[in-house]
N, CA, C and O atoms as a printed pandas DataFrame, in Angstrom:
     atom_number atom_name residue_name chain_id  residue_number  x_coord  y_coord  z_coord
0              1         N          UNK        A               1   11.141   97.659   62.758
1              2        CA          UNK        A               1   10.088   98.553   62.294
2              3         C          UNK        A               1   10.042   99.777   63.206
3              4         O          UNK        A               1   10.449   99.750   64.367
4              5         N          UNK        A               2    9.512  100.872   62.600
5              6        CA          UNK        A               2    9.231  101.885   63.475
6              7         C          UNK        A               2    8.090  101.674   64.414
7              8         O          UNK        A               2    7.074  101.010   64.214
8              9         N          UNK        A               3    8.502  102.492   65.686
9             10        CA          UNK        A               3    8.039  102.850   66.558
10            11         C          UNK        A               3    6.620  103.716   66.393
11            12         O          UNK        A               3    6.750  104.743   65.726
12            13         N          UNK        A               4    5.351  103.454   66.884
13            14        CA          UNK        A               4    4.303  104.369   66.450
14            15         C          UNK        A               4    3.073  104.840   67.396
15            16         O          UNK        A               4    2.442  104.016   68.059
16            17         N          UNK        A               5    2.783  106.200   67.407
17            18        CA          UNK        A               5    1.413  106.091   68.390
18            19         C          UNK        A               5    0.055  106.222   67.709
19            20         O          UNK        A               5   -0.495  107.123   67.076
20            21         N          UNK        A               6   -0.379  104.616   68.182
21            22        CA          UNK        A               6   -1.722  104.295   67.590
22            23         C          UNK        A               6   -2.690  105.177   68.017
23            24         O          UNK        A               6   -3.812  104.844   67.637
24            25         N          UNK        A               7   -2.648  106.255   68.720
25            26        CA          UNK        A               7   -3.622  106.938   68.731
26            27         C          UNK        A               7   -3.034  108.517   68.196
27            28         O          UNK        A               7   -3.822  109.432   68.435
28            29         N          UNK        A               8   -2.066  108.811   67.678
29            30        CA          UNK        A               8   -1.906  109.177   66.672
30            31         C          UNK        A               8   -2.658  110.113   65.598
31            32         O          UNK        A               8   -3.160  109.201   64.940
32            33         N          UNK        A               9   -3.080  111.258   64.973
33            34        CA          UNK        A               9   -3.504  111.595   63.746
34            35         C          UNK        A               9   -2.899  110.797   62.520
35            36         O          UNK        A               9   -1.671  110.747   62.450
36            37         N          UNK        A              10   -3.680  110.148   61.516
37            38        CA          UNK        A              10   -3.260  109.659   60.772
38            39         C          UNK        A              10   -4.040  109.953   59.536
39            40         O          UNK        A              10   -5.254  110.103   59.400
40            41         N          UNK        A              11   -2.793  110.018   58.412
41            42        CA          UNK        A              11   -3.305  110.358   57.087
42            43         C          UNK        A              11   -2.820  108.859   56.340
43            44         O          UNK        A              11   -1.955  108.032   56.631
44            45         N          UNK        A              12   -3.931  108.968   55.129
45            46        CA          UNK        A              12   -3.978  107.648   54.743
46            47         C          UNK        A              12   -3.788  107.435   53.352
47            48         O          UNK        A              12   -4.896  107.553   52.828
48            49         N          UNK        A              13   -2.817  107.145   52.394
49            50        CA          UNK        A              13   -2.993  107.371   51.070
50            51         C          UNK        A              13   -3.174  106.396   50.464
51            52         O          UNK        A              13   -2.026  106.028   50.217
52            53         N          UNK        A              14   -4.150  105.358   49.829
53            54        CA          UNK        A              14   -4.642  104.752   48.775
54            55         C          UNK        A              14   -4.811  105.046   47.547
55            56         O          UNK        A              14   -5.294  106.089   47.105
56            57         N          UNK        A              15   -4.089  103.380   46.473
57            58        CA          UNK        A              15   -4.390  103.735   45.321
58            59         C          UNK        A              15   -3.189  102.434   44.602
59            60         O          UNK        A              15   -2.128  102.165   45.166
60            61         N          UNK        A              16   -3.613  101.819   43.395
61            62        CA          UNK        A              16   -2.521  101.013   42.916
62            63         C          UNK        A              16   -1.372  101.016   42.975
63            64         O          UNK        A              16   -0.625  100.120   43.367
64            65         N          UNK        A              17   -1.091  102.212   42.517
65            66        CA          UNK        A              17    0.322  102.461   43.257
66            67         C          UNK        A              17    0.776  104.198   43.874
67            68         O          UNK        A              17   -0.060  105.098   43.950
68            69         N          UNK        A              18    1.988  104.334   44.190
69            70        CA          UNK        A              18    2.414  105.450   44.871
70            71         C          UNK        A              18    1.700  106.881   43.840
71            72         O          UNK        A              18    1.042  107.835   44.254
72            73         N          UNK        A              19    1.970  106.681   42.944
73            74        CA          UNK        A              19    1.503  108.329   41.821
74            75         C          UNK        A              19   -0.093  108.129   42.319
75            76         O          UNK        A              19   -0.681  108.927   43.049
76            77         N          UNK        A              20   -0.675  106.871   41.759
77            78        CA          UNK        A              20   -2.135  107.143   42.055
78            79         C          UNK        A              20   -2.405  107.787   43.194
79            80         O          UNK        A              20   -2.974  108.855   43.422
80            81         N          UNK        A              21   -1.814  106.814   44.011
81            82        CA          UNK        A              21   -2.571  107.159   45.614
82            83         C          UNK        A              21   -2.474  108.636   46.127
83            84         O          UNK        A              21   -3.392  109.059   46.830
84            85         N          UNK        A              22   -1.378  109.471   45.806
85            86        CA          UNK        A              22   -1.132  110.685   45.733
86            87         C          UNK        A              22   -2.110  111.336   44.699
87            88         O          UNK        A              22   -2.878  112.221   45.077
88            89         N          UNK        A              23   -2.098  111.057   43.847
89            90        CA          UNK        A              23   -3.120  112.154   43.327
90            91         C          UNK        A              23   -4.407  112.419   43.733
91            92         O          UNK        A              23   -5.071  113.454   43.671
92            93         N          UNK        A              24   -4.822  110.600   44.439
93            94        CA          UNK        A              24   -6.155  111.108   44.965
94            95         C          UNK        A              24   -6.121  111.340   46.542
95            96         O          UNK        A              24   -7.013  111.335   47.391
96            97         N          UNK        A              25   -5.004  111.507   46.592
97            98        CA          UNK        A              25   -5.252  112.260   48.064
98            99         C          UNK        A              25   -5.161  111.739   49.151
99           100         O          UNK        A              25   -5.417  110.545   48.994
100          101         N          UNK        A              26   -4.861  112.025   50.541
101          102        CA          UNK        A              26   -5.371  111.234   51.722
102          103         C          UNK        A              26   -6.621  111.504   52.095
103          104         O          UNK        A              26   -7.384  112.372   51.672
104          105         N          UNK        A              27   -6.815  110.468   53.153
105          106        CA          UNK        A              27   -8.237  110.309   53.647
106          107         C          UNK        A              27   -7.217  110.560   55.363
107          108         O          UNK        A              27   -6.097  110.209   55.733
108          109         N          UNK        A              28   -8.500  111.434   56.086
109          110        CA          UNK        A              28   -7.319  111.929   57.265
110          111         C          UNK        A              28   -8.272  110.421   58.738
111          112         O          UNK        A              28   -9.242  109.674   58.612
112          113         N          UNK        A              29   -7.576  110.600   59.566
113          114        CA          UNK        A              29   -8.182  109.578   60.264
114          115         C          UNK        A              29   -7.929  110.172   61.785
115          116         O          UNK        A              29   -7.123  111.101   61.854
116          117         N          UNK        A              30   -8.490  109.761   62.897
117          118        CA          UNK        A              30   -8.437  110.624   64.303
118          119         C          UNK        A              30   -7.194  110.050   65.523
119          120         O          UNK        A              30   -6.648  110.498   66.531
120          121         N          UNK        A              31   -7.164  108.232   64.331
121          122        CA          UNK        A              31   -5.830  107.681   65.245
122          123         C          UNK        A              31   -5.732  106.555   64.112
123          124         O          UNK        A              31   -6.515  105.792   63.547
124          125         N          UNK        A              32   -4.525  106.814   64.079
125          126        CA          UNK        A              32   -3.951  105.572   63.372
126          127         C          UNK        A              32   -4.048  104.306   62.916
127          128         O          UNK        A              32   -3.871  103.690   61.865
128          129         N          UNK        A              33   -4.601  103.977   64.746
129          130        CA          UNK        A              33   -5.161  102.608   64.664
130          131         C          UNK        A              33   -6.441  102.061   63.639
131          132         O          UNK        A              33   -6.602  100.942   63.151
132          133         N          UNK        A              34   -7.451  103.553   63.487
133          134        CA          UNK        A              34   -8.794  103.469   63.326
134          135         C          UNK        A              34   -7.944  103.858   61.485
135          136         O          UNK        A              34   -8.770  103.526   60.635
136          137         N          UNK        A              35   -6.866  104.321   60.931
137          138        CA          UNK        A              35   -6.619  103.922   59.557
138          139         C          UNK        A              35   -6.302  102.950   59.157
139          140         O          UNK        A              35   -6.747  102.528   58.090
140          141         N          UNK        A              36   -5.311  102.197   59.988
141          142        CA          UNK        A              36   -4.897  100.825   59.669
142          143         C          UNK        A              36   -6.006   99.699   59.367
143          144         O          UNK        A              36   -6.074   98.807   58.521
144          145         N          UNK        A              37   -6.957  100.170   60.553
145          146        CA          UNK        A              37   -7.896   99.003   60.579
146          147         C          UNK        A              37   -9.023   99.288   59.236
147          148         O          UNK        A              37   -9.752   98.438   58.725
148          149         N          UNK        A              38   -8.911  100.728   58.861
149          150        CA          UNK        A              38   -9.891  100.972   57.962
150          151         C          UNK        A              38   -8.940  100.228   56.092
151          152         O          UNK        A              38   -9.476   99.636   55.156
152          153         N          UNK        A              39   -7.785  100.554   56.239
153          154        CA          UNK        A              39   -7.082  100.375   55.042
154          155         C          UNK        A              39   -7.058   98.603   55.117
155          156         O          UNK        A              39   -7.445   98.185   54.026
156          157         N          UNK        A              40   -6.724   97.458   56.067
157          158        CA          UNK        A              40   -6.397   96.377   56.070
158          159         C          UNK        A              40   -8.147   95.346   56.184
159          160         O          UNK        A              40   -8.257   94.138   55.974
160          161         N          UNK        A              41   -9.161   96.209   56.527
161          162        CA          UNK        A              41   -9.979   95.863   57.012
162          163         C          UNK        A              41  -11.379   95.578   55.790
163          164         O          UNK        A              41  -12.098   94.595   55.608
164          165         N          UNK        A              42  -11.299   97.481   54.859
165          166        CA          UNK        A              42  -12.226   97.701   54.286
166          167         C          UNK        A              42  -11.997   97.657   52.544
167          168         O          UNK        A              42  -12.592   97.221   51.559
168          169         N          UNK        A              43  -10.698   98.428   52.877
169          170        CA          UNK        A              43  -10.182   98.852   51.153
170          171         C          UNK        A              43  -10.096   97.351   50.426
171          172         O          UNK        A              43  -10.019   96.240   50.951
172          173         N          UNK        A              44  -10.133   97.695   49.185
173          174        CA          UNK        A              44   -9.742   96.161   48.083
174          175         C          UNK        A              44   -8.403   95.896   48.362
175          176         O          UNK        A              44   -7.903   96.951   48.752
176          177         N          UNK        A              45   -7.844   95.287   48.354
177          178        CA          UNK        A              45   -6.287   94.771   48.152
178          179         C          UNK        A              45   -5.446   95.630   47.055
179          180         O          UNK        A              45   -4.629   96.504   47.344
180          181         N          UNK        A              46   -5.630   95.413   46.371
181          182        CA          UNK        A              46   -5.242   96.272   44.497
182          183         C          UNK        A              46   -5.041   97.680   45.696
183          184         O          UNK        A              46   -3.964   97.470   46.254
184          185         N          UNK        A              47   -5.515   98.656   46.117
185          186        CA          UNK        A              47   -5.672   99.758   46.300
186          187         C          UNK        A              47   -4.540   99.980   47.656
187          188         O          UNK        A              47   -4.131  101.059   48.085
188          189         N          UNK        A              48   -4.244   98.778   48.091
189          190        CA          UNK        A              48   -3.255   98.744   49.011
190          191         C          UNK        A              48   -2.076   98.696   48.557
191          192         O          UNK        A              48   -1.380   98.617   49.570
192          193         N          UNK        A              49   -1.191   98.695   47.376
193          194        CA          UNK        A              49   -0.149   98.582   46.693
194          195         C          UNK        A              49    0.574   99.779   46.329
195          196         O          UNK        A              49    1.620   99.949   45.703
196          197         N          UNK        A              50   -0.407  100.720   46.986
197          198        CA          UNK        A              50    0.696  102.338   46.533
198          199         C          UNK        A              50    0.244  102.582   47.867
199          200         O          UNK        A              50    0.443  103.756   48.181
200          201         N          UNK        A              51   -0.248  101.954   48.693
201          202        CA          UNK        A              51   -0.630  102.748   50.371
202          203         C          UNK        A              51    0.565  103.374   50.750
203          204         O          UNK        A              51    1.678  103.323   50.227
204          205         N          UNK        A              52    0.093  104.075   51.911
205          206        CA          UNK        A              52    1.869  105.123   52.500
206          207         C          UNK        A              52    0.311  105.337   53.746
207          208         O          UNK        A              52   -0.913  105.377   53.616
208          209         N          UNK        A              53    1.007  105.400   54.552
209          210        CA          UNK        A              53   -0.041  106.013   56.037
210          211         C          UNK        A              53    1.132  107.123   56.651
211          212         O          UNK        A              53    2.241  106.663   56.921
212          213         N          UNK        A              54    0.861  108.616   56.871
213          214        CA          UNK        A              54    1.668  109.364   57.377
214          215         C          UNK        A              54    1.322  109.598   58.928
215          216         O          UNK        A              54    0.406  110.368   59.215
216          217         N          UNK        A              55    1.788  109.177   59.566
217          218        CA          UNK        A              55    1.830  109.773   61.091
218          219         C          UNK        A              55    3.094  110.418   61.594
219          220         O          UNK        A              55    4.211  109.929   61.431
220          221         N          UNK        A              56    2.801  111.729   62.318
221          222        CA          UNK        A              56    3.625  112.345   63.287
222          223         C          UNK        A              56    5.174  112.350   62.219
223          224         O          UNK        A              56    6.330  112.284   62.636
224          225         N          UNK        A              57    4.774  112.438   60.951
225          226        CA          UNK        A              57    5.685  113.252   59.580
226          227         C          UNK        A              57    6.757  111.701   59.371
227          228         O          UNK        A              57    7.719  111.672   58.603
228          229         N          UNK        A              58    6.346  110.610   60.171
229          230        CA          UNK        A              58    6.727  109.025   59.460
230          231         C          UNK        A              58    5.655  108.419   58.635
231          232         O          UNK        A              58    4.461  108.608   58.867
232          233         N          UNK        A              59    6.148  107.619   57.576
233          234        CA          UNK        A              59    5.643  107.102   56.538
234          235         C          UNK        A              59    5.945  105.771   56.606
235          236         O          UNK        A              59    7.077  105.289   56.584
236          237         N          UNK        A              60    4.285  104.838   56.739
237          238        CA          UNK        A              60    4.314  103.839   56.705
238          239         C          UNK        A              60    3.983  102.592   55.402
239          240         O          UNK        A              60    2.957  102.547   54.724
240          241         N          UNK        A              61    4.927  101.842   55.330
241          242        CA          UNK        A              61    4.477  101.311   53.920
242          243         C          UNK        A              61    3.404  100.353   54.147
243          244         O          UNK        A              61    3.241  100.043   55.328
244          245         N          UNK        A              62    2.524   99.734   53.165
245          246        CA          UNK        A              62    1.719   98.530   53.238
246          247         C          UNK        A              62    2.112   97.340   53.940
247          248         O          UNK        A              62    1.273   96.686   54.559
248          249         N          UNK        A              63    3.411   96.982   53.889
249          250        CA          UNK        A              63    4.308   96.110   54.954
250          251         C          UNK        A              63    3.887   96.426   56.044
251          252         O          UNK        A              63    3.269   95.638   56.759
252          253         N          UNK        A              64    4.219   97.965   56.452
253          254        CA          UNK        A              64    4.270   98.126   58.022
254          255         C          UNK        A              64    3.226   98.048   58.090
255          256         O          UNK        A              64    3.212   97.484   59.184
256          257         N          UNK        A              65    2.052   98.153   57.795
257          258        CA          UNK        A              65    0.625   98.348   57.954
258          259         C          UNK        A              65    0.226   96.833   58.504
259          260         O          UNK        A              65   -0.020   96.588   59.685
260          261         N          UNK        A              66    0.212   96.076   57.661
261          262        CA          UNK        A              66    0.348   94.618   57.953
262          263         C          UNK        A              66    1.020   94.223   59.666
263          264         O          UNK        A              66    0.623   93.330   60.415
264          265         N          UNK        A              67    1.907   95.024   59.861
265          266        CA          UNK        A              67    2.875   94.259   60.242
266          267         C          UNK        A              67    2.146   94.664   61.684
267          268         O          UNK        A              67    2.071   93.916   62.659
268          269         N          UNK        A              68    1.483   96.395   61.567
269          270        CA          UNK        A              68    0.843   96.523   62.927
270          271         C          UNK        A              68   -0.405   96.380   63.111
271          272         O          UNK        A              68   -0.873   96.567   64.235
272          273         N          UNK        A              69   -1.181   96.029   62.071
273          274        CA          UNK        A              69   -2.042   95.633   62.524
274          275         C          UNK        A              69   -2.291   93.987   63.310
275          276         O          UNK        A              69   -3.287   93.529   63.870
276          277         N          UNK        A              70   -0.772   93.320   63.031
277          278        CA          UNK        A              70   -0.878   92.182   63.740
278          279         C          UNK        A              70   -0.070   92.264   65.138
279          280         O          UNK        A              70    0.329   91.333   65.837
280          281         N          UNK        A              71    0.019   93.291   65.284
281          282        CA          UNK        A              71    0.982   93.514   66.606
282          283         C          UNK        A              71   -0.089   93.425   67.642
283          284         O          UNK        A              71   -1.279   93.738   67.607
284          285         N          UNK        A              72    0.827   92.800   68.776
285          286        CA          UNK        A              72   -0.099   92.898   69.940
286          287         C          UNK        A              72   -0.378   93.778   70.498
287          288         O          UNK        A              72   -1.370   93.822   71.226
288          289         N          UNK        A              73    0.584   94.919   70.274
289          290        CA          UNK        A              73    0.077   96.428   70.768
290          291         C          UNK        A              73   -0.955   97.211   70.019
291          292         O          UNK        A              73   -1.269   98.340   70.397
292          293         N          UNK        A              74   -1.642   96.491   68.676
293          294        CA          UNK        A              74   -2.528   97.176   68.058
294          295         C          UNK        A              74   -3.547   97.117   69.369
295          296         O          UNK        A              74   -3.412   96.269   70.251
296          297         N          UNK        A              75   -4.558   98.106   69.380
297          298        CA          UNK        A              75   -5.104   98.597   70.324
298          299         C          UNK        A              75   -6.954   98.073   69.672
299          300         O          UNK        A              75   -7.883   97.886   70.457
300          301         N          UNK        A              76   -7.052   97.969   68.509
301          302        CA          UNK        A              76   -8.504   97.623   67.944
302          303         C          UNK        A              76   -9.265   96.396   68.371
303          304         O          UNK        A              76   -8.668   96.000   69.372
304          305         N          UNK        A              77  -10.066   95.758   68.176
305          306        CA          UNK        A              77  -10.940   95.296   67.556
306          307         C          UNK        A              77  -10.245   94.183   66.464
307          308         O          UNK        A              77  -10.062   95.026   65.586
308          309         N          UNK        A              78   -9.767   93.043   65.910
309          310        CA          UNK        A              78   -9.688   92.782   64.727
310          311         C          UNK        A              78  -10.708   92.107   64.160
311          312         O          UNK        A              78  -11.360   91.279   64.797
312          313         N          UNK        A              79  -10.971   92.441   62.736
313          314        CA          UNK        A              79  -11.789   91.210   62.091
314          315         C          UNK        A              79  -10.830   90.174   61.567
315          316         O          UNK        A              79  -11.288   89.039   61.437
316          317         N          UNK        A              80   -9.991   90.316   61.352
317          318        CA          UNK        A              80   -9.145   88.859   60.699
318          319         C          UNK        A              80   -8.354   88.254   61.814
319          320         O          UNK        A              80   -8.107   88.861   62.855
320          321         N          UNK        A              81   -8.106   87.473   61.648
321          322        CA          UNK        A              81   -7.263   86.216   62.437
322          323         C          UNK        A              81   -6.076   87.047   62.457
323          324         O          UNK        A              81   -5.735   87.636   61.431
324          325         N          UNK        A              82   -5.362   87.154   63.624
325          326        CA          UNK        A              82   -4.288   87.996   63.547
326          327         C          UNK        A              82   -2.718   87.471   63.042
327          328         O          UNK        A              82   -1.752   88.173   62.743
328          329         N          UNK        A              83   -2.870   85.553   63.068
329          330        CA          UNK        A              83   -2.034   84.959   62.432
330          331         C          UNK        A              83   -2.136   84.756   61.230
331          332         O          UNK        A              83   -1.254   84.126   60.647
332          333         N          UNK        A              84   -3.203   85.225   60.589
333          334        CA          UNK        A              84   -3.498   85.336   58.992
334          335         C          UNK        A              84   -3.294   86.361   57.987
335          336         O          UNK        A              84   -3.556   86.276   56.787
336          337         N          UNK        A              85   -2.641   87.646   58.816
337          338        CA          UNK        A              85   -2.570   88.739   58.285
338          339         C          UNK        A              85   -1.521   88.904   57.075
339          340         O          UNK        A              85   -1.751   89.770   56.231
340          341         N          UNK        A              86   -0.384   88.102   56.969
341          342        CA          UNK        A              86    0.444   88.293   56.383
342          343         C          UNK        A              86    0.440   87.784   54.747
343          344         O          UNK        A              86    1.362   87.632   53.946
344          345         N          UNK        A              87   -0.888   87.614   54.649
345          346        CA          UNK        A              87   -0.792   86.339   53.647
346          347         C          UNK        A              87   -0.906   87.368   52.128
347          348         O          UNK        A              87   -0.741   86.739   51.082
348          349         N          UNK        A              88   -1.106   88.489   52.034
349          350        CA          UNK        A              88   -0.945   89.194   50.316
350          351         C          UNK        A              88    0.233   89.940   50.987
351          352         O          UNK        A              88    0.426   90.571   52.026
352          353         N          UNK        A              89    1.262   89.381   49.358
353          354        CA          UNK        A              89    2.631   90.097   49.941
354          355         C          UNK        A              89    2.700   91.521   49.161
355          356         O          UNK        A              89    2.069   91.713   48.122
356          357         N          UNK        A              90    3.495   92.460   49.743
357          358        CA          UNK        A              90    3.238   93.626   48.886
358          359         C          UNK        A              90    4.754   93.588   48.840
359          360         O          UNK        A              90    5.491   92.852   49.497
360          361         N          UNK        A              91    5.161   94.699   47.762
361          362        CA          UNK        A              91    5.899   94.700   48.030
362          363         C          UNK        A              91    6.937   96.438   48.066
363          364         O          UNK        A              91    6.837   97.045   47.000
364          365         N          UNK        A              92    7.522   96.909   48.784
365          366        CA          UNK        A              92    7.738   98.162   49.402
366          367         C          UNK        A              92    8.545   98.961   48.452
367          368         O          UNK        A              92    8.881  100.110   48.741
């Protein structure tokens, strides 16, 4: 997986899938960490299936999102079990 800085500017695109989530836009965020945790944390699931998170002009899929918010270098707070994260598969 790519390499990333969780503190970072991060843009956030939600939506069923890739066309949706683009049309309605990103939601901008102050670090990365604080999108991940907002997209894995708050959003419905359904709305995570066209996600893309842009940082520093890399594009992260719903996979990677998953994948750092269970990393030990995530820097947050979690509300979920961090061995539980993997459990809705998306797929990229």
């Amino acid at each position: 997986m790519k390499t990333i800085d969780f503190n970072a500017e991060a843009s956030l695109y939600l939506g069923r899938d890739w066309r949706t989530a683009l049309e309605q836009g990103s939601r901008r965020f102050p670090s990365a960490a604080k999108a991940i945790r907002f997209a894995l944390e708050e959003v419905p699931p359904v709305s995570l299936h066209g996600a893309r998170m842009i940082v520093d002009g890399r594009s992260y899929s719903p996979r990677d999102l998953q994948k750092l918010y269970g990393d030990r270098a995530y820097p947050l707070h979690r509300k979920a079990d961090r061995d539980a994260i993997l459990i809705e598969p998306f797929n990229d």
